[in-house]
PDB file of C-alpha atoms in Angstrom:
ATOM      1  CA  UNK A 102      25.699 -35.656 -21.764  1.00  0.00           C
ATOM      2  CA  UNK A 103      22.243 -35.347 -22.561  1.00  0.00           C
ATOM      3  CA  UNK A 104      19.594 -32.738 -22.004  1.00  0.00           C
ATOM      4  CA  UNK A 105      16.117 -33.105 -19.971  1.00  0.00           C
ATOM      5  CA  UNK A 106      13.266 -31.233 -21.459  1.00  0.00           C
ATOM      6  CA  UNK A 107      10.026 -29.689 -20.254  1.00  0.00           C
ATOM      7  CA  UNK A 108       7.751 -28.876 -22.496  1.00  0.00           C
ATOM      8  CA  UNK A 109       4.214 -27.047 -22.073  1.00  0.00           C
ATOM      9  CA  UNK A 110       1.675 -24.641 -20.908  1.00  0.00           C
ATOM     10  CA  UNK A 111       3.378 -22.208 -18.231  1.00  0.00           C
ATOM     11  CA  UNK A 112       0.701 -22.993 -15.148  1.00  0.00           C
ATOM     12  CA  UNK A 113       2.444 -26.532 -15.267  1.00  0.00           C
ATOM     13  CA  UNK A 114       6.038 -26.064 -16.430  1.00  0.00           C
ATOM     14  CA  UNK A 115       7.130 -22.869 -14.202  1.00  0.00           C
ATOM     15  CA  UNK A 116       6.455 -24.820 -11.038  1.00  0.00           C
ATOM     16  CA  UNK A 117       9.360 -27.227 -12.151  1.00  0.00           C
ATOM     17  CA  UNK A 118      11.706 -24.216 -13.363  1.00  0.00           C
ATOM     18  CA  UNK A 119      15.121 -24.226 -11.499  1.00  0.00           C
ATOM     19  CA  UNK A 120      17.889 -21.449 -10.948  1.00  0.00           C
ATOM     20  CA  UNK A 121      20.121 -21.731 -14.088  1.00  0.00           C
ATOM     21  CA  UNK A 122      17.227 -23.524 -16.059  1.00  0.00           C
ATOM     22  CA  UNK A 123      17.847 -21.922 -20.308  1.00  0.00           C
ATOM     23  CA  UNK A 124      14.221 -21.163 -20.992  1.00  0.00           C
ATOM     24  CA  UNK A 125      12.620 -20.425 -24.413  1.00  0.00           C
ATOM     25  CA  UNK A 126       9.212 -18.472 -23.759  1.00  0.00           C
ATOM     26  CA  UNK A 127       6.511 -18.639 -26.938  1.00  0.00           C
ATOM     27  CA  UNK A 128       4.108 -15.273 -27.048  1.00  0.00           C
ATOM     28  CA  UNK A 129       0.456 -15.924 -28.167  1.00  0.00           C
ATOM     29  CA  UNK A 130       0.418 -12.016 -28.049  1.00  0.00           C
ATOM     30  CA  UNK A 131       2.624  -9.099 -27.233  1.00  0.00           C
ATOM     31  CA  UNK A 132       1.801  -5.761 -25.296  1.00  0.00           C
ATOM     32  CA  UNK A 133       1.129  -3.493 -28.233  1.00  0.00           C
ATOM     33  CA  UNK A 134       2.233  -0.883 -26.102  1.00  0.00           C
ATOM     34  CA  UNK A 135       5.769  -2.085 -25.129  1.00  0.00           C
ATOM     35  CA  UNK A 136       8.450  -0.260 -27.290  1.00  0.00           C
ATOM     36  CA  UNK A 137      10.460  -3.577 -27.813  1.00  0.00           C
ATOM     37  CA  UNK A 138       9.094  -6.835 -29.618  1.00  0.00           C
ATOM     38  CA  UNK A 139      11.848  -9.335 -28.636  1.00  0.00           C
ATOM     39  CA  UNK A 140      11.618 -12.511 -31.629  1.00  0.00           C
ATOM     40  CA  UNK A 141       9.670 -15.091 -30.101  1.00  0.00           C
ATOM     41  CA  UNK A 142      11.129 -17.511 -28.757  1.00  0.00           C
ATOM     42  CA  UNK A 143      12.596 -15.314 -26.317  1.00  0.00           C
ATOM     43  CA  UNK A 144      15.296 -17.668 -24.640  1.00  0.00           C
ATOM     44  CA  UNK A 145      16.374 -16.335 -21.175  1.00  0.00           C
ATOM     45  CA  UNK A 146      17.818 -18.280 -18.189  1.00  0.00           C
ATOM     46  CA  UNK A 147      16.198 -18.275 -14.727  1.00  0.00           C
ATOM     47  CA  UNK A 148      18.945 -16.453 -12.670  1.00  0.00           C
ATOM     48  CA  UNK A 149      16.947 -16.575  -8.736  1.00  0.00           C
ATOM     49  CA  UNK A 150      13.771 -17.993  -8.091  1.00  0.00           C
ATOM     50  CA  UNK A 151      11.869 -16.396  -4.826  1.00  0.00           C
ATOM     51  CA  UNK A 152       8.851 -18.502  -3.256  1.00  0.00           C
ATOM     52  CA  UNK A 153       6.351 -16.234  -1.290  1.00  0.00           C
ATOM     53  CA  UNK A 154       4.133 -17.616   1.100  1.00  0.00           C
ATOM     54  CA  UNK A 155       0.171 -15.679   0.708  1.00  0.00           C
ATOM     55  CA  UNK A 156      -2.370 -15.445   3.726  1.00  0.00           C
ATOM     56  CA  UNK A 157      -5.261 -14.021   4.464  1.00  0.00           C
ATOM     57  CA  UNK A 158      -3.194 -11.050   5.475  1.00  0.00           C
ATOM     58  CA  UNK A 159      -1.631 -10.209   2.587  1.00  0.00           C
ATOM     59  CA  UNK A 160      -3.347 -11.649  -0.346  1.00  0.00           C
ATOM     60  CA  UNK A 161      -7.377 -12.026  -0.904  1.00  0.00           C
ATOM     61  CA  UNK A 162      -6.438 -15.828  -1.071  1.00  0.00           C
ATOM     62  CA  UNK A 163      -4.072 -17.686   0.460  1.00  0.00           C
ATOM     63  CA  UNK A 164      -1.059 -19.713  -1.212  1.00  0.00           C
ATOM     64  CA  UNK A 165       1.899 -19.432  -2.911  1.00  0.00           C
ATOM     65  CA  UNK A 166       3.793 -16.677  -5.070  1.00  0.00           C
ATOM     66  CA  UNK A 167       6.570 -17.753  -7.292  1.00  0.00           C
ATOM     67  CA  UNK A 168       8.765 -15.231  -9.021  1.00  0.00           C
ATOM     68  CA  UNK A 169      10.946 -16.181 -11.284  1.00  0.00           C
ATOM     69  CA  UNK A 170      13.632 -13.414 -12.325  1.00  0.00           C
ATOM     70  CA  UNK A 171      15.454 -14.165 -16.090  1.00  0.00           C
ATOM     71  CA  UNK A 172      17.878 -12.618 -18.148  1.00  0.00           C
ATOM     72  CA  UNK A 173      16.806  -9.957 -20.866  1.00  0.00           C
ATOM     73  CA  UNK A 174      17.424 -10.901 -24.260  1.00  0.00           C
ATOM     74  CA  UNK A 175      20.064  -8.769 -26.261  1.00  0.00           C
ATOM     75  CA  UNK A 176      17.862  -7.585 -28.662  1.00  0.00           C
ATOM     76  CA  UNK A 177      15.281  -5.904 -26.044  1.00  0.00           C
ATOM     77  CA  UNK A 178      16.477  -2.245 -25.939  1.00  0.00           C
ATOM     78  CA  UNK A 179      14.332  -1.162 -23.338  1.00  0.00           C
ATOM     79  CA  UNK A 180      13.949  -3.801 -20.110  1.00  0.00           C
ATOM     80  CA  UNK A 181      16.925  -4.355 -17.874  1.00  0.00           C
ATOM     81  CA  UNK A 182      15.070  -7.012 -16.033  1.00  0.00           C
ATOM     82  CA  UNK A 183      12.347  -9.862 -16.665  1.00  0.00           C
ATOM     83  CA  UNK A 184      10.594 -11.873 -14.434  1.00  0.00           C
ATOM     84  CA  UNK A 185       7.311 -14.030 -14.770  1.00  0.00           C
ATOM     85  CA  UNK A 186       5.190 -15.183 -11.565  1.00  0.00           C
ATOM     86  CA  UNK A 187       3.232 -18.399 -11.088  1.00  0.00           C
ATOM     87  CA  UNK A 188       0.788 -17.986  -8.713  1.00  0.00           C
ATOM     88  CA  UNK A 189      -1.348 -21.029  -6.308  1.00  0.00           C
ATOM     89  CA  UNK A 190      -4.535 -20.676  -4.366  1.00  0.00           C
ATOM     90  CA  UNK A 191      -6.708 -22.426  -2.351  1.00  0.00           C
ATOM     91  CA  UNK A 192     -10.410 -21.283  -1.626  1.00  0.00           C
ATOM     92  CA  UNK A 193     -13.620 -23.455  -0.972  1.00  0.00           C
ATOM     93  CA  UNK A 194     -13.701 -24.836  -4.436  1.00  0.00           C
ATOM     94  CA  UNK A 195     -10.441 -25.969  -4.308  1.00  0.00           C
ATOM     95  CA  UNK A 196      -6.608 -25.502  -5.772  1.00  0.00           C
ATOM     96  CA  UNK A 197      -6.588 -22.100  -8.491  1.00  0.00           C
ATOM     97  CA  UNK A 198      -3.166 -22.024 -10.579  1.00  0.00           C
ATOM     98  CA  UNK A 199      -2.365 -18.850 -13.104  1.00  0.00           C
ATOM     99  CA  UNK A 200       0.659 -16.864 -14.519  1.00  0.00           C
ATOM    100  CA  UNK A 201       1.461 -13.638 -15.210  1.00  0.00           C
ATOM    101  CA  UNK A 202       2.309 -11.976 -18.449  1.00  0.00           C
ATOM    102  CA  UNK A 203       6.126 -11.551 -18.779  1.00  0.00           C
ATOM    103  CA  UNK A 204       7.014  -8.676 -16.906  1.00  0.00           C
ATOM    104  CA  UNK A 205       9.513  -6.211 -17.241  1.00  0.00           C
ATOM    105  CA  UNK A 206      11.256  -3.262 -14.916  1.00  0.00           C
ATOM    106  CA  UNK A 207      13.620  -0.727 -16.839  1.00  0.00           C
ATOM    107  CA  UNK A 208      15.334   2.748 -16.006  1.00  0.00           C
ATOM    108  CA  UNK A 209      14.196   5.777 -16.734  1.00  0.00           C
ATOM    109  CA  UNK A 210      15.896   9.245 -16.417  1.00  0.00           C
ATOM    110  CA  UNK A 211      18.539   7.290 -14.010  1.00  0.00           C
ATOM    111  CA  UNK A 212      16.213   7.003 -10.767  1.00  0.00           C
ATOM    112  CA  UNK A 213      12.925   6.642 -11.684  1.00  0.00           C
ATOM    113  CA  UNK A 214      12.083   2.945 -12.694  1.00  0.00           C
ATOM    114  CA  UNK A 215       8.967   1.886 -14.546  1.00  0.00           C
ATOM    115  CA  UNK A 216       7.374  -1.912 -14.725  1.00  0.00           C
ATOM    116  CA  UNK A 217       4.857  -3.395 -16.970  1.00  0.00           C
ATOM    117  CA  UNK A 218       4.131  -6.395 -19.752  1.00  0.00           C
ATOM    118  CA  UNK A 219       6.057  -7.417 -22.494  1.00  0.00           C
ATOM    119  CA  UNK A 220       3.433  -9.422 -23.433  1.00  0.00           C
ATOM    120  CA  UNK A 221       1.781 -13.093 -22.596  1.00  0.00           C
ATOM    121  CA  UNK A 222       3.239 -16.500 -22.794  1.00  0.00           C
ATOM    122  CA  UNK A 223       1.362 -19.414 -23.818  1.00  0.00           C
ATOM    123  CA  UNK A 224       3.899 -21.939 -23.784  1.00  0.00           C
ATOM    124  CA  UNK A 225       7.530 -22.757 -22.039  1.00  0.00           C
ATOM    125  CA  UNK A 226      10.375 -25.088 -22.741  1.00  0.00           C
ATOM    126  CA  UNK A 227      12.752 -25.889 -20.690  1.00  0.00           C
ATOM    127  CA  UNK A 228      16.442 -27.300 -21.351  1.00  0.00           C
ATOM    128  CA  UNK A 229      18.229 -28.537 -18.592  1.00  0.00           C
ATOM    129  CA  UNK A 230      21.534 -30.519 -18.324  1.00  0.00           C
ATOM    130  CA  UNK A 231      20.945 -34.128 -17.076  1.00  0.00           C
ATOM    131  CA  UNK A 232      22.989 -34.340 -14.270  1.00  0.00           C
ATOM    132  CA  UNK A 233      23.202 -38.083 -14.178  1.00  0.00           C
ATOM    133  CA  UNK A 234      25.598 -38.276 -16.505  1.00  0.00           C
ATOM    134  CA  UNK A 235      28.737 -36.634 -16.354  1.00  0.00           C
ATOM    135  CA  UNK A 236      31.197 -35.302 -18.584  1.00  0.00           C
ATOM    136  CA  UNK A 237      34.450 -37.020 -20.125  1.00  0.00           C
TER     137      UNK A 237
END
């Protein structure tokens, strides 16, 4: 068995990411004002992946909206869920791709929730199981 690895920016490796994907996320920089500073790497696994289509209608530019939701690292006291989001769009000038800072959502007093930035990623690797081969 042997593992299949991408390696690179997030703009071009997210689009790739798969549902069960172990994912090690490098910071260039944290949010100063997030309580937790998880060690970088922070390695996660993508648990669902959602794909929204944008128009006119809903978006100032249309595309797409990728979502990826991932596990929170034990040693991050205060998130109970990540998620990072690739975004596409298409204007006169052409094809626009950018990501979001990894984002967080986490309970407060029991029903009030709050979401924000653990800080930004500058580079994702990937480690996948290469299905072609099987085990023994």
């Amino acid at each position: 068995m042997t593992d299949e690895q991408l390696d690179g920016p997030p703009v071009a490796v997210l689009p790739a990411v798969e549902t069960g994907d172990e994912l090690d996320l490098y910071f260039d920089r944290y949010n100063e004002g997030y309580d937790e500073t998880p060690q970088s790497p922070v390695s996660c696994t993508a648990l669902s992946i959602e794909t929204k289509e944008l128009t006119l209608e809903n978006a100032l530019l249309p595309g797409t909206l990728r979502s990826i939701t991932l596990t929170v690292p034990e040693d991050d006291d205060t998130a109970n869920e990540y998620w990072i989001e690739h975004r596409t769009e298409y204007d006169e000038d052409g094809e626009r791709q950018s990501v979001s800072a990894l984002l967080y959502e986490a309970d407060l007093l029991g029903t009030m929730t709050t979401t924000g930035d653990v800080g930004h990623i500058d580079r994702v690797v990937v480690h996948r199981e290469d299905e072609s081969e099987s085990d023994e």
